Short mmCIF file of C-alpha atoms in Angstrom, two decimals:
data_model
loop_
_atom_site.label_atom_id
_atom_site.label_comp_id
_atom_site.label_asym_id
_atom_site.label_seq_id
_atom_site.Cartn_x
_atom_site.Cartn_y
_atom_site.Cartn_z
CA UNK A 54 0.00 0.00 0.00
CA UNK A 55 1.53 3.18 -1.03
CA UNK A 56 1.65 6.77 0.73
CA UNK A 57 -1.05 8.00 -1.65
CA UNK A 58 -3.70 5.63 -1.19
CA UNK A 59 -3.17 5.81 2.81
CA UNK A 60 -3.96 9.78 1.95
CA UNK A 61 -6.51 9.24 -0.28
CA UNK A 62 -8.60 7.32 1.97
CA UNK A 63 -11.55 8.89 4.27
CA UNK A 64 -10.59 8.30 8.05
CA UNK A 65 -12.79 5.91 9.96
CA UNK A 66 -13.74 6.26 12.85
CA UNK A 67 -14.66 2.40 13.67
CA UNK A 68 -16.51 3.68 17.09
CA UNK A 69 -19.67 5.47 15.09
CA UNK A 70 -20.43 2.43 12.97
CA UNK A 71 -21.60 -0.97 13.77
CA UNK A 72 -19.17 -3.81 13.09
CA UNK A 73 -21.21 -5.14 9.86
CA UNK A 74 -24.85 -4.21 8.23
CA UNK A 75 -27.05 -6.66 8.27
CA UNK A 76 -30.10 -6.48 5.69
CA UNK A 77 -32.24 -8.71 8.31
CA UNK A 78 -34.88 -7.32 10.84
CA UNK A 79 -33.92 -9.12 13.73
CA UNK A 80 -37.11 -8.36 16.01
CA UNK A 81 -39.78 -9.65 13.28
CA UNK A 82 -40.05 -12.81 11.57
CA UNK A 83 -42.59 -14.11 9.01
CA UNK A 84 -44.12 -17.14 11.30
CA UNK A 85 -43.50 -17.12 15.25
CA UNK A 86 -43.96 -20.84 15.22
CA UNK A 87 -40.62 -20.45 12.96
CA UNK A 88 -38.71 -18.45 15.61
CA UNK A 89 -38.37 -21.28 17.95
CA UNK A 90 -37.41 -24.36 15.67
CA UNK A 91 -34.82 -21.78 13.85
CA UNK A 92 -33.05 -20.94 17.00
CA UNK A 93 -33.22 -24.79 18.36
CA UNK A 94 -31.50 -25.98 14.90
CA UNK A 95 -28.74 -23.62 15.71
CA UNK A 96 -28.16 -25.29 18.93
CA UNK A 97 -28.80 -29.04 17.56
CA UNK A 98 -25.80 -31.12 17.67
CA UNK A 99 -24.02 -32.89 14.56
CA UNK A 100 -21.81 -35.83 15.60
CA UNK A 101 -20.74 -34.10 19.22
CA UNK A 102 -20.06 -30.65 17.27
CA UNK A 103 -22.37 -28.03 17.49
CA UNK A 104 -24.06 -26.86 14.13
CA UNK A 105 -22.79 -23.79 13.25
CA UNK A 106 -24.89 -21.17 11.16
CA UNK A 107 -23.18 -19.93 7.69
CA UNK A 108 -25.57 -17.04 7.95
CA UNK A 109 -26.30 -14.09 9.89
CA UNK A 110 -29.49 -14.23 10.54
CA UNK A 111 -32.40 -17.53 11.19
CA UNK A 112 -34.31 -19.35 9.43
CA UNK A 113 -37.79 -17.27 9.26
CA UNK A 114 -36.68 -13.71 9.76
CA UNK A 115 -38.04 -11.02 7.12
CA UNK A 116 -35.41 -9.38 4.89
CA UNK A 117 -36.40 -5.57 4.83
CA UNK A 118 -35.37 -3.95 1.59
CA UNK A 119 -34.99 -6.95 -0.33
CA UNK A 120 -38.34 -7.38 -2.55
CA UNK A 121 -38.53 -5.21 -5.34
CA UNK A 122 -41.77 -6.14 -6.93
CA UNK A 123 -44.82 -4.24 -6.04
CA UNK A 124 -47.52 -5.89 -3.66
CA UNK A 125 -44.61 -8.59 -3.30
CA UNK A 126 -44.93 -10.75 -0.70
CA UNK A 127 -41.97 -10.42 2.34
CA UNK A 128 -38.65 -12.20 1.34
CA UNK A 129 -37.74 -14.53 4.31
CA UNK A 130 -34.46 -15.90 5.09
CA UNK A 131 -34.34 -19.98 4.24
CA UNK A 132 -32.37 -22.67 5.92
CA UNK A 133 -28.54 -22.64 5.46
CA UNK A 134 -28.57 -26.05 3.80
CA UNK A 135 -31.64 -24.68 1.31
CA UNK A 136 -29.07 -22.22 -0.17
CA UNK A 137 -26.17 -23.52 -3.04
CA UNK A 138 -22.82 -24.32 -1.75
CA UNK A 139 -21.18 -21.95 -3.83
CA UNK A 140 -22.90 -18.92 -1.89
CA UNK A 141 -20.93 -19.66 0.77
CA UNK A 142 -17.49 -19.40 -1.37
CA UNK A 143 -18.19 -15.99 -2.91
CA UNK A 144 -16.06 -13.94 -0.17
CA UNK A 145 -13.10 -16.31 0.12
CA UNK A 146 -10.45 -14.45 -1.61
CA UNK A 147 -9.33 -15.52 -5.08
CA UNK A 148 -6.59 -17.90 -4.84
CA UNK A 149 -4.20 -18.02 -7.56
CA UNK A 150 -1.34 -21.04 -7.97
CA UNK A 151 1.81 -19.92 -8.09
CA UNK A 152 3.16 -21.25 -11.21
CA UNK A 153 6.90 -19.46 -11.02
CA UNK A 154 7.71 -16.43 -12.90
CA UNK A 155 5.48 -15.30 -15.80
CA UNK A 156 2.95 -17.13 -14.40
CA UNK A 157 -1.10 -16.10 -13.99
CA UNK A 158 -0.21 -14.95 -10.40
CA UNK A 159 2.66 -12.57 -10.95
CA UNK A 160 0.45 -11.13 -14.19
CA UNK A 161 -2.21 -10.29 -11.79
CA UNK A 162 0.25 -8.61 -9.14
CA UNK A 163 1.90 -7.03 -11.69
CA UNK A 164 -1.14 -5.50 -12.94
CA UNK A 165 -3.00 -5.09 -9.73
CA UNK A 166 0.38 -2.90 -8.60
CA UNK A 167 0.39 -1.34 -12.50
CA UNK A 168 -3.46 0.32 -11.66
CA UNK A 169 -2.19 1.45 -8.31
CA UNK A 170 0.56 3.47 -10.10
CA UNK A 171 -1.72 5.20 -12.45
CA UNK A 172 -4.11 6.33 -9.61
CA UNK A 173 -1.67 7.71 -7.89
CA UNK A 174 -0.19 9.41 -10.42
CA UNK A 175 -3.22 10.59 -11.56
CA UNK A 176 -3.99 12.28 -8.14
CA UNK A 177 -0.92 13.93 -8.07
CA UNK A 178 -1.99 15.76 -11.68
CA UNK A 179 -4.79 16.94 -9.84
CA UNK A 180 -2.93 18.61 -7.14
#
């Protein structure tokens, strides 16, 4: 990380913001017969391990903001084993093998640290 971009960047003041957003209403869900079983299936045991839940909110709780149809019915938050496995693998970071020099990894440094340079130098012309 370079000088520039550390400058560049709008301070944060970690304090005044919670420590993720979450799109789910915590407080409401769509069935209150669904409330209980949800929070009992995070607590259910899988061969002496405890379950652990991929996602951050239960089964049954009402996703505010996410249906964009008129008249639409509330979108409700399904069982973790209802969605695809590959949800689940869309934040891991992109892992590239390194394949020695000229490889696909050093391309993609070298270009990653190629569009750094021209940012910065194109904030210095503006200065």
């Amino acid at each position: 990380m370079s000088l520039l971009h550390t400058l560049r960047r709008p301070p944060v003041f970690n304090a005044w913001y919670p420590a993720r957003r979450c799109f789910a209403s915590s407080s409401k869900t769509a069935d209150a017969a669904l409330a209980a079983p949800a929070i009992a299936s995070e607590a259910k045991k899988v061969d002496g391990a405890e379950a652990v839940s991929r996602s951050s909110c239960p089964e049954g709780t009402i996703l505010t903001g996410m249906s964009y149809l008129k008249n639409q019915q509330p979108v409700t938050a399904m069982a973790d084993d209802a969605y695809p496995e590959w949800l689940w693998k869309l934040l891991e970071p992109k892992q590239l093998p390194d394949d020695g020099p000229g490889g696909k990894a050093e391309k993609y440094m070298l270009r990653k640290q190629n569009r750094r340079k021209i940012r910065d130098q194109n904030f210095m012309k503006t200065q």
